[in-house]
Coordinates of C-alpha atoms in Angstrom, one line a residue:
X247 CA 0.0 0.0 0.0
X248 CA 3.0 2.6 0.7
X249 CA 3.3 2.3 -3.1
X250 CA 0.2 3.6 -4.1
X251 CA 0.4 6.1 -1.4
X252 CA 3.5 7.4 -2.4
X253 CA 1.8 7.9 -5.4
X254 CA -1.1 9.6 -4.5
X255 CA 0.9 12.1 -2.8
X256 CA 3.2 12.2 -5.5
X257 CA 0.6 13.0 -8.3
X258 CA -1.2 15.6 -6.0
X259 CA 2.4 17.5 -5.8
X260 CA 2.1 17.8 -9.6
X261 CA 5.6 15.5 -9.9
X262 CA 5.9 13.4 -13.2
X263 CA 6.3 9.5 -11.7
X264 CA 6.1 5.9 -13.9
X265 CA 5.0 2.9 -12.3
X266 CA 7.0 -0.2 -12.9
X267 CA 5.2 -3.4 -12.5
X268 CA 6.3 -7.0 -12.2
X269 CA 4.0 -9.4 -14.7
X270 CA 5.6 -11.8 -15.6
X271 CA 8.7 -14.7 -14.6
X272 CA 10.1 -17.6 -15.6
X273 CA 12.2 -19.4 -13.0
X274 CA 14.3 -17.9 -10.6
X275 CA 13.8 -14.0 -9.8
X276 CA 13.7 -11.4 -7.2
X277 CA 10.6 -10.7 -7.2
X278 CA 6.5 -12.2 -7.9
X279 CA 4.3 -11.2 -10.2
X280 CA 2.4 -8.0 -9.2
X281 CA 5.6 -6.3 -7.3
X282 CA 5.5 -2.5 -8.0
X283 CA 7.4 0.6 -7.8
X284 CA 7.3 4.0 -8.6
X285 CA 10.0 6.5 -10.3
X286 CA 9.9 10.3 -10.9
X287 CA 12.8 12.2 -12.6
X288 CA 15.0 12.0 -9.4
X289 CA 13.7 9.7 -6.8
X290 CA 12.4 5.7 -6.6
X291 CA 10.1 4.6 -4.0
X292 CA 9.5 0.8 -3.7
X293 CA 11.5 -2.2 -5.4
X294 CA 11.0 -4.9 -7.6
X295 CA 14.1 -6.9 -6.0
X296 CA 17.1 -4.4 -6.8
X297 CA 20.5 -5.1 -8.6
X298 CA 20.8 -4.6 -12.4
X299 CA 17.0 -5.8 -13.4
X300 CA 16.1 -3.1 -11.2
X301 CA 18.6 -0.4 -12.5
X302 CA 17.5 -1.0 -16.1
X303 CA 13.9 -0.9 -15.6
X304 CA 14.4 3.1 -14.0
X305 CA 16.2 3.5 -16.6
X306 CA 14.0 2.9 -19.2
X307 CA 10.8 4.5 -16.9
X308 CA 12.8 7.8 -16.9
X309 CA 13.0 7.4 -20.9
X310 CA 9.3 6.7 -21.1
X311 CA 9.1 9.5 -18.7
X312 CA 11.3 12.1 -20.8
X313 CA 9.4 10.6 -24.4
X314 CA 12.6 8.9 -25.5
X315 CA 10.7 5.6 -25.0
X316 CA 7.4 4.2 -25.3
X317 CA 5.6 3.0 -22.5
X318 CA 5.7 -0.9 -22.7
X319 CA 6.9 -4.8 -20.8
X320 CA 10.3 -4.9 -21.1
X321 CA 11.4 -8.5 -20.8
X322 CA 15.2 -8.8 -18.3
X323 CA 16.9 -12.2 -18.7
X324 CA 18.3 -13.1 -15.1
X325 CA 21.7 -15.1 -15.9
X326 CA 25.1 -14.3 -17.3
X327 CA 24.7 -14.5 -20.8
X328 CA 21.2 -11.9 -21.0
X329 CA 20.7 -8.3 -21.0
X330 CA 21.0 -8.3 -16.9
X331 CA 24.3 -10.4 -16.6
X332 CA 22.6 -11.7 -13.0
X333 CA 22.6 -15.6 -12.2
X334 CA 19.3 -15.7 -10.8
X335 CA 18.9 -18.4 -14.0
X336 CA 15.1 -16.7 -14.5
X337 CA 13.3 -14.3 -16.6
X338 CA 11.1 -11.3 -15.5
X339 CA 8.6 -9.2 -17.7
X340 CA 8.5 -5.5 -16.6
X341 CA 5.5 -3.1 -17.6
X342 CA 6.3 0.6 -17.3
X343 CA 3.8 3.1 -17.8
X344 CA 4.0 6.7 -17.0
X345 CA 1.1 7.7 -14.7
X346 CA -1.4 10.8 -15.1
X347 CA -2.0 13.1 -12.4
X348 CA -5.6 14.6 -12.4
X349 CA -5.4 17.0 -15.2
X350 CA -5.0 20.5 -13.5
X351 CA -6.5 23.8 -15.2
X352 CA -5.0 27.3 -13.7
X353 CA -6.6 30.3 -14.8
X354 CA -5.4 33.4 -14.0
X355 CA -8.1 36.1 -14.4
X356 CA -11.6 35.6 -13.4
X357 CA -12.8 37.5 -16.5
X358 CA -15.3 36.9 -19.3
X359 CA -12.8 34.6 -20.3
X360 CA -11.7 33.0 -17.4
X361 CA -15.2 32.2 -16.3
X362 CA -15.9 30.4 -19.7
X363 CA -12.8 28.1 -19.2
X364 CA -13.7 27.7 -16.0
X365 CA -17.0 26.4 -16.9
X366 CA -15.8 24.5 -19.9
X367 CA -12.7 23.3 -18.2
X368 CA -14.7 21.9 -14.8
X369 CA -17.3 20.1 -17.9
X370 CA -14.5 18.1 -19.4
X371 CA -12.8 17.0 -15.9
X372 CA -10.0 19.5 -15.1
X373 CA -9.5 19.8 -11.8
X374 CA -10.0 24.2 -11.8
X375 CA -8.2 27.0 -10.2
X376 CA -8.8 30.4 -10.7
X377 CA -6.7 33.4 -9.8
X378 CA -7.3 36.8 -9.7
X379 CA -6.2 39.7 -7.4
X380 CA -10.0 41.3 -7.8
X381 CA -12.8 41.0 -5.3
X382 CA -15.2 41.3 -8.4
X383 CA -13.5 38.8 -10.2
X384 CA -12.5 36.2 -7.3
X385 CA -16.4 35.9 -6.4
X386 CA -16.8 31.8 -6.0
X387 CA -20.7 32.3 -7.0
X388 CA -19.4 33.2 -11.0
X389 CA -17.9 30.1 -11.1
X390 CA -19.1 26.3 -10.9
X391 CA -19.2 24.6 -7.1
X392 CA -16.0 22.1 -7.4
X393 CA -13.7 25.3 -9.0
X394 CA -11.5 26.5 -6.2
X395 CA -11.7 30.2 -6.4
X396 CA -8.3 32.1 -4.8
X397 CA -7.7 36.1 -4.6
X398 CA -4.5 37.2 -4.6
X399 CA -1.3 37.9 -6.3
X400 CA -0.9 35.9 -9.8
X401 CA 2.4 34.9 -9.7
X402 CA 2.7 34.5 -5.6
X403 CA -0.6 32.2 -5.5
X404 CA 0.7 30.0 -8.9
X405 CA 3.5 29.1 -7.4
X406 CA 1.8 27.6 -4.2
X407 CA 0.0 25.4 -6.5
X408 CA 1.0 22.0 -7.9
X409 CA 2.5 22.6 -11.0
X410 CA 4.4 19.9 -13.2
X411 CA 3.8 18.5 -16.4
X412 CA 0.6 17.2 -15.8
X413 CA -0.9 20.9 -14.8
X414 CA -1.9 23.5 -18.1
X415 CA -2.1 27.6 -17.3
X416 CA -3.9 29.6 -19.0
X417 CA -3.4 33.6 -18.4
X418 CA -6.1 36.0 -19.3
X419 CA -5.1 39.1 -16.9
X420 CA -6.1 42.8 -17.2
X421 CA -2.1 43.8 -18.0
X422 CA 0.8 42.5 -19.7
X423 CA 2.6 42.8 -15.9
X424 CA 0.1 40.4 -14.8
X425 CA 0.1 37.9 -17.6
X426 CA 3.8 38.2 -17.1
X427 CA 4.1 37.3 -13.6
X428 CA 1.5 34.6 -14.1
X429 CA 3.4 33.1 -16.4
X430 CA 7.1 33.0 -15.6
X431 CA 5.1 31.2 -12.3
X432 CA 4.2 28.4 -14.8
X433 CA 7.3 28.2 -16.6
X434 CA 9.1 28.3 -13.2
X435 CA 6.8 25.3 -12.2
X436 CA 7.0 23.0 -15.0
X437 CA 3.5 23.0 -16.1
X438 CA 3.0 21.0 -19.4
X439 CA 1.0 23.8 -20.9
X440 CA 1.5 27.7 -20.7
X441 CA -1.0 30.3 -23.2
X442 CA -1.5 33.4 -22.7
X443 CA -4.5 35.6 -24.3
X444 CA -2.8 38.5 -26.3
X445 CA -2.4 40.0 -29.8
X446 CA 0.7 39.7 -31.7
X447 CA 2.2 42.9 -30.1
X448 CA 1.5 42.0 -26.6
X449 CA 2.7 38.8 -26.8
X450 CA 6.5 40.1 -27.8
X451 CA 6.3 42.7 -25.4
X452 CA 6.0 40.4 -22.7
X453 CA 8.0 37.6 -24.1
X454 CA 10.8 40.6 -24.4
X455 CA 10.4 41.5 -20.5
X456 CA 10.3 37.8 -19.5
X457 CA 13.7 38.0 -21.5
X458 CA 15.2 40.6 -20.0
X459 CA 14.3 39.7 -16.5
X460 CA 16.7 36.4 -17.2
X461 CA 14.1 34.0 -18.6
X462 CA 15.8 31.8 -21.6
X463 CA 14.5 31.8 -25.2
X464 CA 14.4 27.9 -25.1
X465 CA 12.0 28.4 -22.1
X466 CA 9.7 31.6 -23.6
X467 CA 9.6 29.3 -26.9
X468 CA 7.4 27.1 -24.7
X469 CA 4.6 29.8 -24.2
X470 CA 1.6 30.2 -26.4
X471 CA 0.5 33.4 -27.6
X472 CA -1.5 34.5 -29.5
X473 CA -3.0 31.3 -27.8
X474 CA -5.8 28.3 -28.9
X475 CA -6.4 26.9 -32.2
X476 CA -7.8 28.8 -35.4
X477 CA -11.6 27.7 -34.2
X478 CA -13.4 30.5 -35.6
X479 CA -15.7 33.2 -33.8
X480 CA -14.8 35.8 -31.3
X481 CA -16.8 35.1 -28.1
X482 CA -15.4 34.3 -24.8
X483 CA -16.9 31.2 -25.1
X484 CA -15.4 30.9 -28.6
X485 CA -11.7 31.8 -27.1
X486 CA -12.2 29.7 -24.0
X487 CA -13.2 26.5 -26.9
X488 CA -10.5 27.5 -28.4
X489 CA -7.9 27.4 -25.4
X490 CA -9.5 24.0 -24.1
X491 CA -9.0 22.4 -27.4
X492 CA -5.1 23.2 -27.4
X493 CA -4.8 22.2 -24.1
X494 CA -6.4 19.0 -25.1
X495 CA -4.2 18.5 -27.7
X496 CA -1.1 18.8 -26.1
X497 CA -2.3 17.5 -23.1
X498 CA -3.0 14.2 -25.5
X499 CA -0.4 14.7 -27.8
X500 CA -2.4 15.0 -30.4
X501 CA -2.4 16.1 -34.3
X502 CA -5.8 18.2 -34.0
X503 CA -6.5 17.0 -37.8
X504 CA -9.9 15.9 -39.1
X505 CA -10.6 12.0 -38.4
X506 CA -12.6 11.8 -41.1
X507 CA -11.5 9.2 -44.4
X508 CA -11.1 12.1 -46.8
X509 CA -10.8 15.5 -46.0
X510 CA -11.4 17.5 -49.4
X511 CA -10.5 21.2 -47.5
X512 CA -7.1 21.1 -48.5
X513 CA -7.8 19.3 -52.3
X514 CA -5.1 20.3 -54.9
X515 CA -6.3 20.1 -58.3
X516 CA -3.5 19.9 -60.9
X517 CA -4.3 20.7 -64.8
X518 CA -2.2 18.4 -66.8
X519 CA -1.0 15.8 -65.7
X520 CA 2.6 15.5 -67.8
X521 CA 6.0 14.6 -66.2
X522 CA 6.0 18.2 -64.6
X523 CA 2.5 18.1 -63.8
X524 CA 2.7 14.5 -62.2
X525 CA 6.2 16.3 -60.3
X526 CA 4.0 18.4 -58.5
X527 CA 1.2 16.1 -57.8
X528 CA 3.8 13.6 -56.4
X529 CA 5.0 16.5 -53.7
X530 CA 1.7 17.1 -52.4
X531 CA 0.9 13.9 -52.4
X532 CA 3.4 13.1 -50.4
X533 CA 2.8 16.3 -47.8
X534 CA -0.6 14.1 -47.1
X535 CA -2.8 16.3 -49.8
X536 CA -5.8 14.9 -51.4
X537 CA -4.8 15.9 -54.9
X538 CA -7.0 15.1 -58.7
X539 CA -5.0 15.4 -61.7
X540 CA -7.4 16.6 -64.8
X541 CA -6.5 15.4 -68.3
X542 CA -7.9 16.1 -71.9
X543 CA -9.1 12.3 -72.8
X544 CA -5.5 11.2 -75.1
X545 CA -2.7 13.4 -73.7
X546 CA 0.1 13.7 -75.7
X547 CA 2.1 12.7 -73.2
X548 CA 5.9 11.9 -73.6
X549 CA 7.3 10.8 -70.3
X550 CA 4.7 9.0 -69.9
X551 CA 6.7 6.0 -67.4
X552 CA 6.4 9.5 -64.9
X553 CA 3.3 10.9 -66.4
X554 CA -0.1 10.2 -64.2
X555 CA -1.4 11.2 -67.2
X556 CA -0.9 7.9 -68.3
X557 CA -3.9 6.6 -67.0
X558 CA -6.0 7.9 -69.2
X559 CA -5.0 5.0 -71.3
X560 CA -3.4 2.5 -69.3
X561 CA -6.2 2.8 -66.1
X562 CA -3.7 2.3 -63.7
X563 CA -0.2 3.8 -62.8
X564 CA 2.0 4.0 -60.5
X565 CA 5.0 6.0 -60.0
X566 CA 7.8 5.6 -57.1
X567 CA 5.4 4.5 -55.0
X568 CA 2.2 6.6 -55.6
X569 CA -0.8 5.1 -57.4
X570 CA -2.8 7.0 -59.6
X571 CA -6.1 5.6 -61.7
X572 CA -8.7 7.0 -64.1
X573 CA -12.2 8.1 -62.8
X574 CA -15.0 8.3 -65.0
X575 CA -16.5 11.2 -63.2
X576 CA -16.3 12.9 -60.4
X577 CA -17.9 10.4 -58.0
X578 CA -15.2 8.1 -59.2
X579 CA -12.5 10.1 -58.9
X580 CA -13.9 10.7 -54.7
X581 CA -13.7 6.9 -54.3
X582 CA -10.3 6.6 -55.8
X583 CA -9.1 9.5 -53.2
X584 CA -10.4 7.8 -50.0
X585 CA -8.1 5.2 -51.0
X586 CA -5.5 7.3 -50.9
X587 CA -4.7 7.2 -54.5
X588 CA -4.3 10.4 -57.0
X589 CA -7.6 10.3 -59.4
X590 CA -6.8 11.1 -63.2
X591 CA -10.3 12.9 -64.4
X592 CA -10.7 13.8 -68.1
X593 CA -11.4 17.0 -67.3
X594 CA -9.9 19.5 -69.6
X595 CA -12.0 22.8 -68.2
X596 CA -11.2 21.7 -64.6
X597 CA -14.9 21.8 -64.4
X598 CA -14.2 19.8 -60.8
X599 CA -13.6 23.6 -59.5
X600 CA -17.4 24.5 -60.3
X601 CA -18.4 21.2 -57.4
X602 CA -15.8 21.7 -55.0
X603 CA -13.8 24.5 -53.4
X604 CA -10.3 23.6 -54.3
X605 CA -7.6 24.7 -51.9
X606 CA -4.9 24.5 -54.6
X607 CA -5.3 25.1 -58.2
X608 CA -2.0 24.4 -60.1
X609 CA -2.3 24.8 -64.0
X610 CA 0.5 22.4 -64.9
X611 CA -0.7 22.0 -68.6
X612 CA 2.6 23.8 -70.1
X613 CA 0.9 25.8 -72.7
X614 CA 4.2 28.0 -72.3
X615 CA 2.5 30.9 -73.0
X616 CA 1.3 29.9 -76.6
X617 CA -2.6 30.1 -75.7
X618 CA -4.6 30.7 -72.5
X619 CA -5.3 27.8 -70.7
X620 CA -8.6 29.5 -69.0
X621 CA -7.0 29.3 -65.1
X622 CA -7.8 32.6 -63.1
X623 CA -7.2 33.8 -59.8
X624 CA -9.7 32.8 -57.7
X625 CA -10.7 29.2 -59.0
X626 CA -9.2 28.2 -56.0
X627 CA -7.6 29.5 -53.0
X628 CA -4.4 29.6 -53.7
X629 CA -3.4 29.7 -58.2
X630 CA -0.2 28.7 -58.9
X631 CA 0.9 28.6 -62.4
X632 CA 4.3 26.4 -64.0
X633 CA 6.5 28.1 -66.2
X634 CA 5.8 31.7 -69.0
X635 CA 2.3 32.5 -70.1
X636 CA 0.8 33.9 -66.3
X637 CA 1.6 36.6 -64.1
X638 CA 1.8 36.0 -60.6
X639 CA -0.6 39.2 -59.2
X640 CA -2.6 39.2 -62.5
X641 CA -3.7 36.1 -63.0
X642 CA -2.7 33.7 -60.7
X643 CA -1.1 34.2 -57.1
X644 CA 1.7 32.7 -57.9
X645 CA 4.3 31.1 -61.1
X646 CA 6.7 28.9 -60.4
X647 CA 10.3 29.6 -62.9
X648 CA 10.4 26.1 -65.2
X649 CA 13.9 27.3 -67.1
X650 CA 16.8 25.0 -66.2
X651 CA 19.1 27.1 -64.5
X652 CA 19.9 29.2 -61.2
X653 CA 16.0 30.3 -60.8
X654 CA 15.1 27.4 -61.6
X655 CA 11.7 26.0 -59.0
X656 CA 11.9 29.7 -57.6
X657 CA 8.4 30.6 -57.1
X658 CA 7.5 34.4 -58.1
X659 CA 4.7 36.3 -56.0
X660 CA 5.0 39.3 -58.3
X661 CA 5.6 39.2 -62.4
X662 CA 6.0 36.6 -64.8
X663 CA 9.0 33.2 -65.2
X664 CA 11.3 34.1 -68.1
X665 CA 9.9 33.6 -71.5
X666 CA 10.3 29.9 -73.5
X667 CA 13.0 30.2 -75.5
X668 CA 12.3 27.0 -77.7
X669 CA 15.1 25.4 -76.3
X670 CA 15.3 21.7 -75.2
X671 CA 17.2 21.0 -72.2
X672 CA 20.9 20.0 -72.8
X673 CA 22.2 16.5 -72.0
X674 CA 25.6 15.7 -72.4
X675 CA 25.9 18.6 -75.1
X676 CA 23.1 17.5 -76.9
X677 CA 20.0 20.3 -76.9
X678 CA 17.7 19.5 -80.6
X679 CA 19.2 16.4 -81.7
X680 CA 17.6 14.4 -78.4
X681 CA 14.0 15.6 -79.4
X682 CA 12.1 12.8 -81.6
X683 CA 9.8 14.8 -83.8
X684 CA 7.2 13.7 -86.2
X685 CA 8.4 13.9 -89.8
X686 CA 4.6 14.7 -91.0
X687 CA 1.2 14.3 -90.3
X688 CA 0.1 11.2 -89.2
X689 CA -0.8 8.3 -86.5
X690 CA 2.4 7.2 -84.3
X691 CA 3.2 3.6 -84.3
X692 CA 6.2 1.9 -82.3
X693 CA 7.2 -1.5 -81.1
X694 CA 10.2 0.7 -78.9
X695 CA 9.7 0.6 -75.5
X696 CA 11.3 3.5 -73.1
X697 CA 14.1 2.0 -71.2
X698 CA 15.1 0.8 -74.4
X699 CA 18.8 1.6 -75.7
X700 CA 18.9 3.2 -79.4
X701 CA 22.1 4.5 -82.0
X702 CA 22.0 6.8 -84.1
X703 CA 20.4 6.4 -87.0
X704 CA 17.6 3.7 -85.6
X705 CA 14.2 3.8 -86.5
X706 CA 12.2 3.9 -83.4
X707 CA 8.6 4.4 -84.9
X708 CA 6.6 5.6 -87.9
X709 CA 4.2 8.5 -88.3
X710 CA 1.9 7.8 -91.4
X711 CA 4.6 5.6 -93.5
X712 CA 7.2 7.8 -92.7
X713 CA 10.0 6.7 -90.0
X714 CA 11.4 8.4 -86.7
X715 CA 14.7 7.9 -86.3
X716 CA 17.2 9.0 -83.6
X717 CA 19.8 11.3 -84.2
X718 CA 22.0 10.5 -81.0
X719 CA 22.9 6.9 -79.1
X720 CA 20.9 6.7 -75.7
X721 CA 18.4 5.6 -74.0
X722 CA 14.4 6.3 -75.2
X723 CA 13.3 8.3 -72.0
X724 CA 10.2 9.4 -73.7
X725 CA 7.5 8.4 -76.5
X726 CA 4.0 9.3 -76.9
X727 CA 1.3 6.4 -76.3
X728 CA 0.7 4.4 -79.9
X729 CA -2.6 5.6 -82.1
X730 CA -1.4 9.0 -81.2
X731 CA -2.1 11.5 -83.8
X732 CA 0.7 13.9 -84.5
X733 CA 1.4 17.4 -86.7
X734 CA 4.5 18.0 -88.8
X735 CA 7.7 18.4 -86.4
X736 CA 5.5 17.8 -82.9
X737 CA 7.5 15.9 -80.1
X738 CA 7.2 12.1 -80.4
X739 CA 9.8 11.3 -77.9
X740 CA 13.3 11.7 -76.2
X741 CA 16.8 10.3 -76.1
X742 CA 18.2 10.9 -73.0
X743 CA 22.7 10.4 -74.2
X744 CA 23.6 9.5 -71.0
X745 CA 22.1 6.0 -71.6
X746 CA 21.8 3.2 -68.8
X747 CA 22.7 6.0 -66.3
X748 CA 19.3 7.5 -66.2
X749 CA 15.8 5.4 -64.4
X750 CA 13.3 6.6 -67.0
X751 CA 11.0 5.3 -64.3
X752 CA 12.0 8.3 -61.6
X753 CA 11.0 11.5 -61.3
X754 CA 13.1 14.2 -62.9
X755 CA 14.9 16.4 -60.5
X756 CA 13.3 19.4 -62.8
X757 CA 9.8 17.7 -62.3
X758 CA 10.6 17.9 -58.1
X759 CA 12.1 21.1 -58.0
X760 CA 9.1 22.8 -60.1
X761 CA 6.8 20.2 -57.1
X762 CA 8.7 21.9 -54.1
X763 CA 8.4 25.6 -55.7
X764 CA 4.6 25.2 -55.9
X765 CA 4.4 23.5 -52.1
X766 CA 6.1 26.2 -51.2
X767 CA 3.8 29.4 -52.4
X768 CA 0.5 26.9 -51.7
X769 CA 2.0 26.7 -47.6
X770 CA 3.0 30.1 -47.4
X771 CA -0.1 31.6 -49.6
X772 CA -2.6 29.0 -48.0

């Protein structure tokens, strides 16, 4: 019984403590099944037999204490050759846990505010103070029955209380002294949570004076202000919801996301779903975005082993990792995202924006500037647009620079990328002479594959009765779907000179560059 009464005492002094308990053994060991003891950052009460299984288990409950380690049995083998090095002969199982104090609420000021977290704090089990050096404001009728009501000084009365990690303060004062008294009280005392309610300019001005008075950065990093989560409305009861739900998160350590399947508040649309396009989408995908690619029904697509636009004729893709499929519509292209896929919509109007508020709208379709692709600022919340033809201000929010080069994947919140030049990308000297190009009109037809290795001179394809033949040795990184119908001179396909020392089957560093440009302006715009 002194065990648990150690801990009682030690949980009402706000002290972090873990309780180790004996449940299992196999042979020979110190101690039965059900022995206990208790371990805070500095002391040990009980034992569960002493020596090294006993050294190794605090051990560990200090690291499940600190968050280095999960709570969990740990599993000590009593003779020479274990993890102990005893000679008991035995085994004993361990289970550590760290144990929760009742969940203290301090509020200091018994204002508007304070008597709505009051309220709402007694409601979902904190065990309430409230501090304020008022008669008018200390008044135990404002507040509910079990909230213990003290006037007097912030900072003096906070620091009589029990603090520790387990304890959460929230300061809503009349003055920044106060708040700043109140506070240092909580950082002094080690309390899990410390917010105080203040605007932007407040809040330095008392994080400043905590400074100055000796209080380290590393500490005032710790405080919360402006403080709660982003909930919306302007009540007291609204800020005091606000406060309680951050307190509730840390307090759990919690991500405060939505639990639902799909979220669709943050969807990122991308038009065109080309190498760069599918880039992009890849990035926020991976960031945790619910992102739709939209496609005109047969893309001329070249890259298409890193093209999600792909699916429009294949159905299903996947590149490093990331699965993409066609969706016949939109209710489709819903399912395929709450399986955590990327839907490819033939939707060449992005008519998906007139249904759904998009978060992200980037127009990936690489028009270059040659006609307008329809986007505007404002089909979503945040516009981005890849490469010449849009003017970050006008009409979109944001271009991300798609010339190789020193700018290249710098994202430009004012003016336009640098115009296309008509220049391929150079490869090993090479610029013109890697582009396959259509010789004339016509249907392309090829029994090439990329991946495959080429010479100069090979034919890779026809288009009409007319061949396309490489210019350069390589590797085919590119070529358009067969049944494709090309112009006079369009792109057909690429030869990448470096050969087997390119994946056709990755990502281009150009493709994640132009991806981490537009995450950028959609975090910092969004």
């Amino acid at each position: 019984m002194k065990v648990f009464n150690d801990t009682v005492d030690l949980l009402e002094n706000g002290e972090q403590a873990a309780m180790i308990t004996v449940v299992g053994k196999e042979g020979s060991a110190p101690r039965d099944v059900g022995a206990r003891m208790v371990v805070t950052p500095e002391d040990e009460y009980g034992t569960i037999g002493g020596g090294t299984v006993e050294a190794l288990a605090i051990e560990a409950a200090r690291d499940v204490l600190t968050g280095r380690e999960e709570p969990g049995v740990r599993e000590y083998e009593l003779d020479p050759g274990g993890n102990t090095g005893m000679v008991c002969g035995g085994t004993m199982d361990v289970f550590i846990d760290r144990i929760q104090g009742p969940s203290r609420l301090y509020v200091a000021g018994g204002g508007h505010i304070g008597q709505e977290l009051a309220t709402m704090g007694e409601q979902l089990g904190y065990d309430v103070t409230v501090v304020d050096d008022r008669e008018e404001y200390s008044d135990p009728a404002d507040f509910p029955d079990s909230v213990d009501v003290i006037r007097g000084n912030y900072g003096e009365v906070l620091r009589e209380q029990p603090m520790g990690a387990d304890a959460s303060v929230a300061v809503a004062t009349r003055s920044g002294t106060f708040d700043g008294r109140a506070a240092a009280a909580a950082i002094d005392g080690g309390a899990g949570y410390v917010g105080i309610v203040a605007s932007d300019r407040k809040a330095e001005r008392i994080m400043d004076s905590l400074h100055d008075e000796g209080y380290d950065r590393s500490d005032l990093v710790r405080v919360r202000s402006p403080i709660g989560l982003d909930l919306g409305g302007g009540t007291p009861e609204d800020i005091a919801l606000s406060i309680l739900a951050e307190i509730n998160v840390v307090r759990h350590d919690a991500s405060a996301e939505p639990t639902t399947r799909l979220n669709i508040d943050d969807l990122v649309v991308i038009r065109g779903g080309g190498d760069l396009g599918s880039g992009v989408a890849y990035r926020f995908h991976q960031a945790g975005y619910p992102v739709v690619v939209t496609e005109v029904a047969k893309p001329t697509v070249v890259r298409r082993a890193v093209a999600f636009a792909s699916a429009m004729y294949e159905a299903d893709v996947e590149i490093e990792g990331v699965a993409a499929r066609r969706a016949g519509d939109v209710e489709e292209a819903l399912a395929v995202l709450e399986e955590g896929d990327v839907p490819v919509l033939e939707d060449p109007d992005a008519k998906l924006l007139e249904e759904f508020d998009a978060k992200v709208l980037v127009d990936a379709i690489m028009a270059k500037g040659k006609y307008d692709t329809g986007t505007r600022r404002g089909d979503a919340d945040v516009v981005i647009g890849l490469g010449p033809g849009f003017e970050a201000g006008d009409d979109v929010d944001a271009v991300v620079e798609t010339d190789r080069g020193h700018e290249l994947g710098r994202v430009i919140y004012e003016g336009t990328a640098s115009p296309y030049d008509g220049e391929p990308g150079e490869r090993r000297g090479y610029t013109h002479e890697r582009v396959l190009r259509a010789p004339t009109d016509g249907r392309f037809e090829s029994d090439a594959e990329i991946g495959d290795l080429v010479e100069a001179d090979d034919v890779v394809g026809t288009v009409g009765d007319e061949p396309v033949r490489t210019e350069i040795d390589g590797l085919i990184r590119g070529l358009v779907h067969d049944g494709v119908v090309l112009e006079d001179g369009e792109k057909a396909g690429d030869v990448d000179p470096r050969g087997e020392d390119v994946d056709p089957e990755k990502i281009s560093d150009k493709a994640l560059c132009l991806g981490g440009g537009a995450l950028e302006a959609a975090l910092r715009l969004g």
